[in-house]
Amino acid sequence: MIACGFSPSYFGMTQHAPIELDRELQDAAQAAAAWRDMSLQEYARQVIARASEMDAELAAFVQEGIDSADRGELISQEEMEAWFEARRRSAAAE
């Protein structure tokens, strides 16, 4: 088990929240932290912060789609498939 700190904005202080990891995941996290020359706690903080940012970005993106649909701004199945294909190609090129 590792203890990860987080800073609730309404307290402005760090609290520790224990997270239980199986041995394989703990070893993988420790190796990743070592590769980045970071403590396991700092690595966990950065990973959780980045995952939280990505989730917020995804939620905003989904909400944009819902709002667009609510306004009647819809696209066809063909346009959606073309959009996904363009994203797939863009990701493959990176």
Short mmCIF file of N, CA and C in Angstrom, two decimals:
data_model
loop_
_atom_site.label_atom_id
_atom_site.label_comp_id
_atom_site.label_asym_id
_atom_site.label_seq_id
_atom_site.Cartn_x
_atom_site.Cartn_y
_atom_site.Cartn_z
N MET A 1 0.85 -1.17 0.00
CA MET A 1 0.00 0.00 0.00
C MET A 1 0.90 1.24 0.00
N ILE A 2 0.48 2.25 -0.75
CA ILE A 2 1.20 3.53 -0.73
C ILE A 2 0.26 4.60 -0.23
N ALA A 3 0.80 5.64 0.32
CA ALA A 3 -0.03 6.77 0.77
C ALA A 3 0.22 7.92 -0.19
N CYS A 4 -0.82 8.42 -0.78
CA CYS A 4 -0.72 9.54 -1.73
C CYS A 4 -1.30 10.78 -1.08
N GLY A 5 -0.60 11.90 -1.21
CA GLY A 5 -1.13 13.14 -0.68
C GLY A 5 -2.00 13.85 -1.70
N PHE A 6 -3.00 14.54 -1.24
CA PHE A 6 -3.78 15.39 -2.12
C PHE A 6 -4.11 16.66 -1.34
N SER A 7 -4.36 17.72 -2.06
CA SER A 7 -4.62 19.01 -1.42
C SER A 7 -6.02 19.50 -1.73
N PRO A 8 -6.97 19.23 -0.86
CA PRO A 8 -8.30 19.77 -1.08
C PRO A 8 -8.26 21.29 -1.08
N SER A 9 -8.84 21.92 -2.07
CA SER A 9 -8.77 23.37 -2.18
C SER A 9 -9.48 24.06 -1.03
N TYR A 10 -10.47 23.43 -0.45
CA TYR A 10 -11.21 24.09 0.63
C TYR A 10 -10.47 24.03 1.95
N PHE A 11 -9.41 23.22 2.04
CA PHE A 11 -8.58 23.19 3.24
C PHE A 11 -7.25 23.89 3.01
N GLY A 12 -6.72 23.81 1.79
CA GLY A 12 -5.44 24.41 1.51
C GLY A 12 -4.29 23.68 2.17
N MET A 13 -4.50 22.43 2.54
CA MET A 13 -3.43 21.65 3.16
C MET A 13 -3.44 20.24 2.59
N THR A 14 -2.32 19.57 2.74
CA THR A 14 -2.19 18.21 2.22
C THR A 14 -2.72 17.20 3.22
N GLN A 15 -3.49 16.27 2.72
CA GLN A 15 -3.97 15.15 3.52
C GLN A 15 -3.50 13.89 2.83
N HIS A 16 -3.35 12.81 3.57
CA HIS A 16 -2.91 11.55 2.98
C HIS A 16 -4.09 10.61 2.82
N ALA A 17 -4.17 10.04 1.64
CA ALA A 17 -5.23 9.09 1.32
C ALA A 17 -4.57 7.78 0.92
N PRO A 18 -4.66 6.74 1.74
CA PRO A 18 -4.02 5.47 1.39
C PRO A 18 -4.70 4.84 0.18
N ILE A 19 -3.88 4.29 -0.69
CA ILE A 19 -4.37 3.60 -1.88
C ILE A 19 -3.76 2.21 -1.88
N GLU A 20 -4.59 1.19 -1.93
CA GLU A 20 -4.07 -0.17 -1.94
C GLU A 20 -3.81 -0.60 -3.38
N LEU A 21 -2.58 -1.06 -3.62
CA LEU A 21 -2.17 -1.55 -4.93
C LEU A 21 -1.70 -2.98 -4.80
N ASP A 22 -2.02 -3.81 -5.80
CA ASP A 22 -1.45 -5.16 -5.76
C ASP A 22 0.05 -5.05 -6.05
N ARG A 23 0.79 -6.09 -5.77
CA ARG A 23 2.24 -6.06 -5.88
C ARG A 23 2.69 -5.69 -7.30
N GLU A 24 2.05 -6.24 -8.31
CA GLU A 24 2.44 -5.97 -9.70
C GLU A 24 2.28 -4.49 -10.05
N LEU A 25 1.16 -3.90 -9.66
CA LEU A 25 0.93 -2.47 -9.95
C LEU A 25 1.87 -1.60 -9.13
N GLN A 26 2.11 -1.96 -7.88
CA GLN A 26 3.02 -1.19 -7.05
C GLN A 26 4.44 -1.23 -7.64
N ASP A 27 4.87 -2.42 -8.09
CA ASP A 27 6.20 -2.53 -8.71
C ASP A 27 6.28 -1.69 -9.99
N ALA A 28 5.22 -1.72 -10.79
CA ALA A 28 5.21 -0.94 -12.03
C ALA A 28 5.25 0.56 -11.73
N ALA A 29 4.50 1.01 -10.74
CA ALA A 29 4.50 2.42 -10.36
C ALA A 29 5.85 2.83 -9.81
N GLN A 30 6.45 1.96 -9.00
CA GLN A 30 7.77 2.27 -8.44
C GLN A 30 8.81 2.37 -9.54
N ALA A 31 8.74 1.48 -10.54
CA ALA A 31 9.68 1.52 -11.66
C ALA A 31 9.49 2.79 -12.47
N ALA A 32 8.24 3.16 -12.72
CA ALA A 32 7.98 4.40 -13.48
C ALA A 32 8.47 5.62 -12.71
N ALA A 33 8.24 5.65 -11.41
CA ALA A 33 8.71 6.76 -10.59
C ALA A 33 10.23 6.84 -10.61
N ALA A 34 10.88 5.69 -10.49
CA ALA A 34 12.35 5.66 -10.50
C ALA A 34 12.88 6.13 -11.85
N TRP A 35 12.24 5.72 -12.93
CA TRP A 35 12.66 6.13 -14.27
C TRP A 35 12.59 7.64 -14.41
N ARG A 36 11.61 8.24 -13.76
CA ARG A 36 11.44 9.70 -13.82
C ARG A 36 12.21 10.41 -12.70
N ASP A 37 12.94 9.62 -11.90
CA ASP A 37 13.72 10.16 -10.78
C ASP A 37 12.81 10.93 -9.82
N MET A 38 11.69 10.28 -9.45
CA MET A 38 10.70 10.88 -8.56
C MET A 38 10.41 9.90 -7.43
N SER A 39 9.88 10.43 -6.34
CA SER A 39 9.38 9.54 -5.30
C SER A 39 8.07 8.93 -5.80
N LEU A 40 7.70 7.82 -5.21
CA LEU A 40 6.45 7.17 -5.58
C LEU A 40 5.27 8.09 -5.29
N GLN A 41 5.33 8.82 -4.17
CA GLN A 41 4.24 9.73 -3.83
C GLN A 41 4.11 10.86 -4.86
N GLU A 42 5.24 11.45 -5.27
CA GLU A 42 5.19 12.53 -6.26
C GLU A 42 4.69 12.00 -7.61
N TYR A 43 5.15 10.81 -7.99
CA TYR A 43 4.68 10.20 -9.23
C TYR A 43 3.17 9.99 -9.17
N ALA A 44 2.68 9.44 -8.06
CA ALA A 44 1.24 9.19 -7.92
C ALA A 44 0.46 10.50 -7.98
N ARG A 45 0.97 11.56 -7.33
CA ARG A 45 0.31 12.87 -7.39
C ARG A 45 0.19 13.37 -8.82
N GLN A 46 1.30 13.26 -9.57
CA GLN A 46 1.28 13.75 -10.95
C GLN A 46 0.37 12.93 -11.85
N VAL A 47 0.38 11.61 -11.66
CA VAL A 47 -0.49 10.74 -12.46
C VAL A 47 -1.96 11.04 -12.16
N ILE A 48 -2.29 11.18 -10.89
CA ILE A 48 -3.68 11.46 -10.51
C ILE A 48 -4.10 12.84 -11.02
N ALA A 49 -3.21 13.83 -10.91
CA ALA A 49 -3.53 15.17 -11.41
C ALA A 49 -3.78 15.14 -12.91
N ARG A 50 -2.93 14.45 -13.66
CA ARG A 50 -3.09 14.38 -15.12
C ARG A 50 -4.37 13.63 -15.49
N ALA A 51 -4.64 12.52 -14.82
CA ALA A 51 -5.86 11.77 -15.11
C ALA A 51 -7.09 12.62 -14.81
N SER A 52 -7.04 13.40 -13.74
CA SER A 52 -8.16 14.28 -13.39
C SER A 52 -8.36 15.34 -14.46
N GLU A 53 -7.26 15.92 -14.96
CA GLU A 53 -7.36 16.91 -16.04
C GLU A 53 -7.98 16.29 -17.28
N MET A 54 -7.53 15.09 -17.63
CA MET A 54 -8.04 14.42 -18.82
C MET A 54 -9.53 14.12 -18.67
N ASP A 55 -9.95 13.69 -17.48
CA ASP A 55 -11.37 13.42 -17.25
C ASP A 55 -12.20 14.69 -17.37
N ALA A 56 -11.68 15.80 -16.84
CA ALA A 56 -12.40 17.08 -16.94
C ALA A 56 -12.51 17.52 -18.39
N GLU A 57 -11.44 17.34 -19.17
CA GLU A 57 -11.47 17.69 -20.59
C GLU A 57 -12.48 16.82 -21.33
N LEU A 58 -12.52 15.52 -21.03
CA LEU A 58 -13.47 14.62 -21.68
C LEU A 58 -14.90 15.00 -21.31
N ALA A 59 -15.13 15.27 -20.03
CA ALA A 59 -16.48 15.66 -19.59
C ALA A 59 -16.94 16.93 -20.30
N ALA A 60 -16.04 17.91 -20.46
CA ALA A 60 -16.39 19.16 -21.15
C ALA A 60 -16.70 18.88 -22.62
N PHE A 61 -15.91 17.99 -23.24
CA PHE A 61 -16.12 17.63 -24.64
C PHE A 61 -17.48 16.95 -24.82
N VAL A 62 -17.80 16.03 -23.94
CA VAL A 62 -19.09 15.34 -24.02
C VAL A 62 -20.22 16.34 -23.81
N GLN A 63 -20.05 17.25 -22.85
CA GLN A 63 -21.10 18.24 -22.60
C GLN A 63 -21.32 19.14 -23.81
N GLU A 64 -20.23 19.48 -24.52
CA GLU A 64 -20.38 20.27 -25.75
C GLU A 64 -21.27 19.54 -26.74
N GLY A 65 -21.07 18.22 -26.86
CA GLY A 65 -21.89 17.43 -27.78
C GLY A 65 -23.34 17.38 -27.35
N ILE A 66 -23.56 17.22 -26.05
CA ILE A 66 -24.94 17.21 -25.53
C ILE A 66 -25.61 18.55 -25.78
N ASP A 67 -24.89 19.63 -25.48
CA ASP A 67 -25.45 20.97 -25.70
C ASP A 67 -25.76 21.20 -27.17
N SER A 68 -24.87 20.74 -28.05
CA SER A 68 -25.08 20.88 -29.49
C SER A 68 -26.32 20.11 -29.93
N ALA A 69 -26.45 18.89 -29.43
CA ALA A 69 -27.62 18.07 -29.78
C ALA A 69 -28.90 18.71 -29.25
N ASP A 70 -28.83 19.27 -28.04
CA ASP A 70 -30.01 19.93 -27.47
C ASP A 70 -30.44 21.13 -28.32
N ARG A 71 -29.49 21.77 -28.99
CA ARG A 71 -29.82 22.90 -29.87
C ARG A 71 -30.27 22.43 -31.26
N GLY A 72 -30.25 21.10 -31.48
CA GLY A 72 -30.65 20.56 -32.77
C GLY A 72 -29.52 20.52 -33.78
N GLU A 73 -28.31 20.78 -33.36
CA GLU A 73 -27.14 20.78 -34.25
C GLU A 73 -26.57 19.36 -34.30
N LEU A 74 -27.13 18.57 -35.18
CA LEU A 74 -26.75 17.16 -35.28
C LEU A 74 -25.97 16.92 -36.57
N ILE A 75 -25.16 15.85 -36.58
CA ILE A 75 -24.44 15.47 -37.80
C ILE A 75 -24.84 14.04 -38.16
N SER A 76 -24.61 13.68 -39.41
CA SER A 76 -25.00 12.36 -39.89
C SER A 76 -24.01 11.29 -39.41
N GLN A 77 -24.43 10.06 -39.54
CA GLN A 77 -23.56 8.92 -39.21
C GLN A 77 -22.29 8.96 -40.05
N GLU A 78 -22.43 9.29 -41.34
CA GLU A 78 -21.27 9.36 -42.23
C GLU A 78 -20.28 10.43 -41.79
N GLU A 79 -20.80 11.60 -41.39
CA GLU A 79 -19.93 12.67 -40.91
C GLU A 79 -19.20 12.26 -39.62
N MET A 80 -19.89 11.55 -38.75
CA MET A 80 -19.28 11.10 -37.50
C MET A 80 -18.19 10.06 -37.80
N GLU A 81 -18.45 9.14 -38.70
CA GLU A 81 -17.44 8.15 -39.06
C GLU A 81 -16.22 8.81 -39.68
N ALA A 82 -16.43 9.81 -40.51
CA ALA A 82 -15.31 10.53 -41.12
C ALA A 82 -14.52 11.28 -40.04
N TRP A 83 -15.22 11.85 -39.06
CA TRP A 83 -14.54 12.55 -37.97
C TRP A 83 -13.65 11.59 -37.18
N PHE A 84 -14.21 10.41 -36.84
CA PHE A 84 -13.42 9.41 -36.11
C PHE A 84 -12.23 8.93 -36.93
N GLU A 85 -12.44 8.73 -38.22
CA GLU A 85 -11.34 8.29 -39.09
C GLU A 85 -10.22 9.33 -39.14
N ALA A 86 -10.60 10.59 -39.22
CA ALA A 86 -9.60 11.67 -39.23
C ALA A 86 -8.82 11.69 -37.91
N ARG A 87 -9.52 11.49 -36.79
CA ARG A 87 -8.83 11.45 -35.48
C ARG A 87 -7.90 10.24 -35.41
N ARG A 88 -8.34 9.10 -35.93
CA ARG A 88 -7.50 7.89 -35.93
C ARG A 88 -6.24 8.12 -36.74
N ARG A 89 -6.40 8.72 -37.92
CA ARG A 89 -5.23 9.00 -38.77
C ARG A 89 -4.28 9.98 -38.09
N SER A 90 -4.83 11.00 -37.47
CA SER A 90 -4.01 11.99 -36.77
C SER A 90 -3.23 11.35 -35.64
N ALA A 91 -3.88 10.50 -34.87
CA ALA A 91 -3.21 9.82 -33.76
C ALA A 91 -2.14 8.87 -34.27
N ALA A 92 -2.40 8.19 -35.37
CA ALA A 92 -1.43 7.25 -35.94
C ALA A 92 -0.20 7.98 -36.47
N ALA A 93 -0.40 9.22 -36.94
CA ALA A 93 0.70 9.99 -37.49
C ALA A 93 1.63 10.54 -36.40
N GLU A 94 1.14 10.61 -35.18
CA GLU A 94 1.95 11.19 -34.08
C GLU A 94 2.92 10.21 -33.53
#
